[in-house]
Structure formats: C-alpha cells, structure tokens
Amino acid sequence: LTWSEPGAWQAGVVYTHLARLVDLDGLPQDLKGDIYDGAVGFSPLPWLLLYGQAGASQARLEGSMREDTANGGGGLAGVRINLWQLFEGEQKTAWRLLLQVAGQYAYRTTSDDGEGELQWSETLAMLPLTYHLSFARTFRNYYMSEFQSLAVYAGPAVSLLDGTWTRNGVERDFEQADEFGLVGGVDFWLLESLGFGLRADWFEDATSMQAMVRYRF
C-alpha cells in the first residue's frame, strides 16, 4: 500500500457528550446531551484551518425536561491559527511545540416530544499549547514506526453559552454559569492522513467529552 501526501482538505465524524452547568431563572441546572456531527476542514495556508460541523443533537435540562428527548439539528463553524511554533525541521528533530488560538460558533436545537423545545448557541475560544511528537523519523526512532505521530495539547478556554427553553408558549432563558475553563486532549495519527482524537472541556463542575475520527486528503 502507498499513501499520497495529505492535502488541504480533511473530513471526519465527531461525537460530543455535552455537559455544562447553566443558570436558569437564578437556579443552577445541568445541560447534558449527545451530539453527532459530520465535519469538514480546509487549510488554505499551513498555519490556518477553517472547519465546520453539522449533525443531530439530543439534550435536556436535567430535572426539568424528560430524558427521552427527540433529535434536533445544528452545527458549528470555526477557525484555528498557529500563532507560534518551535520546530528545527524534520532532519533535526522529531518533535514540535505549537501555540494555537481557535474559535468557533455553534447553534443547536432539540425537543422533548411535546414538553418543550430547547435552543442554544455557544461561542468558544481556546488557546491550546500543543506538543507534537512524530514517530516517522526512521533515523531517530525506527523501532516505533508502526504509527505516524502523537499530539498532546492543553490550555485555557472561554465559553459564552446561552439558550432558551420554550414550553407551552412560555420562554425561559438560561446561560452558562462559569465562562472560564480548560481544554485538553490528544490526537493519535495512525497514518499521516488518518487520525483519531479525544478532547475534554472543563467548566466548573461539568466536563464535556469529544471523540473524533478524521481523514486528510
């Protein structure tokens, strides 16, 4: 088998388990749900990634809405930029250190079979520091050439999430209780084109988890 060099485009699937603490009429509520997206991305420049996701979502305000919510829709659009990089070139080192900034805007909907409709949006900004280690430099680590590379990242994040729960014609607004948190994760590249990722977003007492598979072509 031979694989061509990955190009500017990438596509994949993303699963997100959403968990956020929100303020509903002055009372704390847990917003929880599951989101299934298809994703596409485009890199017009080596330091810039534009991406979008769209798919189905199920979510509820625990204690206020029934658990068997119906599927809703939505998506997001985002951008990621490499601000700074420490890298001496492929012939000198097998690792690189990246400081990135990323921002995205998401809009989602769901319902609970007649008892209400939930709509929310989120603006999320992140500043992750990434350590990317390649195992494809055969003159340095030939014995670990079974997969391509591994990247670990972490950094601060800011989330502005707010939404509306509509039931029997009455609208009730909610917003995220704590705007500041942390984001961290790991990306495992089996090949230079095929990667798997896990990410966690911590905001106060709630942690959202994300798993993804993507292919670059």
Short mmCIF file of C-alpha atoms in Angstrom, two decimals:
data_model
loop_
_atom_site.label_atom_id
_atom_site.label_comp_id
_atom_site.label_asym_id
_atom_site.label_seq_id
_atom_site.Cartn_x
_atom_site.Cartn_y
_atom_site.Cartn_z
CA LEU A 1 0.00 0.00 0.00
CA THR A 2 1.15 3.52 -0.75
CA TRP A 3 -0.39 6.72 0.56
CA SER A 4 -0.19 10.14 -1.06
CA GLU A 5 0.81 13.19 0.95
CA PRO A 6 -2.23 14.70 2.73
CA GLY A 7 -3.66 17.76 1.07
CA ALA A 8 -5.50 20.82 2.31
CA TRP A 9 -8.86 19.11 2.90
CA GLN A 10 -10.00 16.88 5.74
CA ALA A 11 -13.26 15.17 6.65
CA GLY A 12 -14.46 13.14 9.61
CA VAL A 13 -17.10 12.30 12.19
CA VAL A 14 -17.37 13.78 15.70
CA TYR A 15 -19.25 12.61 18.78
CA THR A 16 -19.68 15.04 21.68
CA HIS A 17 -21.10 14.37 25.13
CA LEU A 18 -22.20 17.83 26.26
CA ALA A 19 -22.18 18.68 29.98
CA ARG A 20 -22.47 22.28 31.16
CA LEU A 21 -23.74 23.96 34.33
CA VAL A 22 -26.18 26.72 33.39
CA ASP A 23 -28.21 29.33 35.24
CA LEU A 24 -31.98 29.04 34.61
CA ASP A 25 -34.01 31.79 36.31
CA GLY A 26 -31.36 32.09 39.01
CA LEU A 27 -31.22 28.36 39.69
CA PRO A 28 -28.35 26.01 38.67
CA GLN A 29 -29.25 23.37 36.09
CA ASP A 30 -27.22 20.71 34.28
CA LEU A 31 -27.41 20.92 30.50
CA LYS A 32 -26.48 17.47 29.17
CA GLY A 33 -26.79 15.81 25.80
CA ASP A 34 -25.23 13.94 22.90
CA ILE A 35 -24.22 15.42 19.55
CA TYR A 36 -23.33 13.52 16.36
CA ASP A 37 -21.69 15.53 13.58
CA GLY A 38 -20.06 15.17 10.23
CA ALA A 39 -17.10 17.52 9.84
CA VAL A 40 -15.09 19.11 7.02
CA GLY A 41 -11.99 21.27 7.18
CA PHE A 42 -9.82 23.25 4.76
CA SER A 43 -6.30 24.64 5.21
CA PRO A 44 -5.61 27.35 2.62
CA LEU A 45 -2.31 28.04 4.42
CA PRO A 46 -0.13 25.72 6.57
CA TRP A 47 -0.87 27.77 9.70
CA LEU A 48 -4.63 28.21 9.14
CA LEU A 49 -7.54 25.74 9.40
CA LEU A 50 -11.17 26.57 8.61
CA TYR A 51 -13.70 23.94 9.66
CA GLY A 52 -17.40 23.24 10.02
CA GLN A 53 -19.65 20.58 11.53
CA ALA A 54 -23.31 19.68 11.14
CA GLY A 55 -25.48 16.93 12.54
CA ALA A 56 -28.03 15.76 15.10
CA SER A 57 -28.29 16.69 18.77
CA GLN A 58 -30.18 15.46 21.82
CA ALA A 59 -30.03 17.49 25.03
CA ARG A 60 -32.04 18.26 28.15
CA LEU A 61 -32.06 20.35 31.28
CA GLU A 62 -31.81 17.65 33.93
CA GLY A 63 -34.61 17.76 36.44
CA SER A 64 -36.77 19.99 34.24
CA MET A 65 -37.11 18.05 30.98
CA ARG A 66 -37.85 14.40 30.30
CA GLU A 67 -34.91 12.16 29.46
CA ASP A 68 -36.16 10.74 26.13
CA THR A 69 -35.61 13.89 24.08
CA ALA A 70 -36.09 13.94 20.31
CA ASN A 71 -33.36 14.61 17.79
CA GLY A 72 -32.71 18.20 16.83
CA GLY A 73 -30.24 19.74 14.41
CA GLY A 74 -27.46 22.26 14.28
CA GLY A 75 -23.81 22.77 13.58
CA LEU A 76 -20.80 24.99 14.06
CA ALA A 77 -18.16 26.95 12.17
CA GLY A 78 -14.65 27.59 13.43
CA VAL A 79 -11.09 28.66 12.73
CA ARG A 80 -7.73 27.58 14.15
CA ILE A 81 -4.49 29.56 13.77
CA ASN A 82 -0.89 28.66 14.64
CA LEU A 83 0.45 31.71 16.47
CA TRP A 84 3.92 30.41 17.28
CA GLN A 85 5.98 27.30 16.59
CA LEU A 86 9.23 25.84 17.92
CA PHE A 87 10.49 23.43 15.26
CA GLU A 88 14.00 22.94 13.90
CA GLY A 89 12.98 20.93 10.84
CA GLU A 90 12.33 17.29 10.06
CA GLN A 91 16.00 16.45 9.65
CA LYS A 92 16.97 17.74 13.11
CA THR A 93 14.14 16.88 15.46
CA ALA A 94 11.11 14.60 15.71
CA TRP A 95 9.00 16.99 17.80
CA ARG A 96 7.49 20.43 17.59
CA LEU A 97 5.82 22.81 20.06
CA LEU A 98 2.85 24.89 18.89
CA LEU A 99 0.86 27.74 20.43
CA GLN A 100 -2.52 27.96 18.75
CA VAL A 101 -5.69 30.01 19.02
CA ALA A 102 -9.06 28.60 18.00
CA GLY A 103 -12.57 29.97 17.98
CA GLN A 104 -15.93 28.54 16.95
CA TYR A 105 -19.62 29.39 17.00
CA ALA A 106 -22.26 26.65 17.39
CA TYR A 107 -26.06 26.61 17.25
CA ARG A 108 -28.12 23.57 18.35
CA THR A 109 -31.76 22.62 18.86
CA THR A 110 -33.62 19.71 20.42
CA SER A 111 -37.07 18.92 21.87
CA ASP A 112 -38.65 16.54 24.38
CA ASP A 113 -41.63 15.19 22.44
CA GLY A 114 -44.16 17.90 23.13
CA GLU A 115 -43.00 19.08 26.55
CA GLY A 116 -40.70 21.78 25.26
CA GLU A 117 -38.11 22.92 22.76
CA LEU A 118 -34.51 23.71 23.61
CA GLN A 119 -32.32 26.06 21.59
CA TRP A 120 -28.83 27.22 22.48
CA SER A 121 -25.75 28.78 20.96
CA GLU A 122 -22.14 28.85 22.09
CA THR A 123 -19.12 30.96 21.25
CA LEU A 124 -15.98 29.10 22.32
CA ALA A 125 -12.40 30.43 22.26
CA MET A 126 -9.33 28.35 23.13
CA LEU A 127 -5.58 28.96 23.47
CA PRO A 128 -4.01 25.47 23.49
CA LEU A 129 -0.30 24.66 23.70
CA THR A 130 0.45 21.53 21.65
CA TYR A 131 3.37 19.10 21.84
CA HIS A 132 3.51 17.03 18.64
CA LEU A 133 5.85 14.03 18.55
CA SER A 134 6.46 12.18 15.27
CA PHE A 135 7.43 8.51 15.13
CA ALA A 136 8.04 8.55 11.37
CA ARG A 137 11.68 9.74 11.59
CA THR A 138 13.25 6.37 10.98
CA PHE A 139 16.83 7.53 11.59
CA ARG A 140 15.81 8.59 15.14
CA ASN A 141 13.22 6.09 16.30
CA TYR A 142 12.91 3.29 13.79
CA TYR A 143 11.54 0.87 16.36
CA MET A 144 8.37 2.98 16.82
CA SER A 145 7.48 3.43 13.15
CA GLU A 146 4.22 1.46 13.44
CA PHE A 147 2.21 4.71 13.66
CA GLN A 148 2.83 8.23 12.47
CA SER A 149 2.60 10.72 15.34
CA LEU A 150 1.03 11.74 18.64
CA ALA A 151 -0.04 15.22 19.77
CA VAL A 152 -1.00 16.30 23.30
CA TYR A 153 -2.50 19.73 24.00
CA ALA A 154 -3.96 21.79 26.83
CA GLY A 155 -4.85 25.39 27.51
CA PRO A 156 -7.38 27.93 28.77
CA ALA A 157 -10.82 28.36 27.21
CA VAL A 158 -13.69 30.83 27.33
CA SER A 159 -17.26 29.77 26.58
CA LEU A 160 -20.28 32.05 26.11
CA LEU A 161 -23.27 29.68 26.06
CA ASP A 162 -26.87 30.84 26.28
CA GLY A 163 -30.20 29.49 25.16
CA THR A 164 -33.95 29.31 25.51
CA TRP A 165 -36.29 26.62 26.79
CA THR A 166 -39.79 27.08 25.36
CA ARG A 167 -42.70 25.15 26.90
CA ASN A 168 -46.43 25.80 26.42
CA GLY A 169 -45.61 29.11 24.78
CA VAL A 170 -43.52 30.31 27.72
CA GLU A 171 -39.84 31.09 27.09
CA ARG A 172 -37.23 30.74 29.83
CA ASP A 173 -33.67 31.90 29.18
CA PHE A 174 -30.52 30.29 30.53
CA GLU A 175 -26.80 30.97 30.29
CA GLN A 176 -23.60 29.24 31.29
CA ALA A 177 -22.75 29.60 34.97
CA ASP A 178 -18.96 29.79 34.54
CA GLU A 179 -17.42 31.23 31.38
CA PHE A 180 -13.78 30.25 32.04
CA GLY A 181 -12.37 26.74 31.87
CA LEU A 182 -9.72 24.46 30.45
CA VAL A 183 -9.48 22.35 27.33
CA GLY A 184 -7.17 19.36 26.83
CA GLY A 185 -6.83 16.37 24.57
CA VAL A 186 -4.76 14.00 22.50
CA ASP A 187 -4.58 13.32 18.75
CA PHE A 188 -3.23 9.98 17.52
CA TRP A 189 -2.25 9.72 13.86
CA LEU A 190 -2.13 6.13 12.66
CA LEU A 191 -1.06 7.44 9.26
CA GLU A 192 -0.22 10.96 8.18
CA SER A 193 -3.71 11.05 6.66
CA LEU A 194 -5.75 9.11 9.25
CA GLY A 195 -6.15 10.37 12.82
CA PHE A 196 -8.18 9.79 15.99
CA GLY A 197 -8.78 12.36 18.71
CA LEU A 198 -10.12 12.74 22.24
CA ARG A 199 -10.87 16.09 23.89
CA ALA A 200 -12.22 17.24 27.26
CA ASP A 201 -13.62 20.69 28.14
CA TRP A 202 -13.73 21.54 31.87
CA PHE A 203 -16.05 24.33 33.03
CA GLU A 204 -16.69 24.50 36.78
CA ASP A 205 -18.24 21.16 37.84
CA ALA A 206 -19.09 19.95 34.32
CA THR A 207 -16.87 18.17 31.78
CA SER A 208 -17.77 17.74 28.13
CA MET A 209 -16.08 14.92 26.20
CA GLN A 210 -15.45 14.64 22.46
CA ALA A 211 -14.21 11.80 20.23
CA MET A 212 -13.40 12.14 16.55
CA VAL A 213 -12.03 10.35 13.50
CA ARG A 214 -10.69 12.37 10.58
CA TYR A 215 -9.00 11.76 7.25
CA ARG A 216 -6.85 14.29 5.38
CA PHE A 217 -6.75 14.18 1.59
#
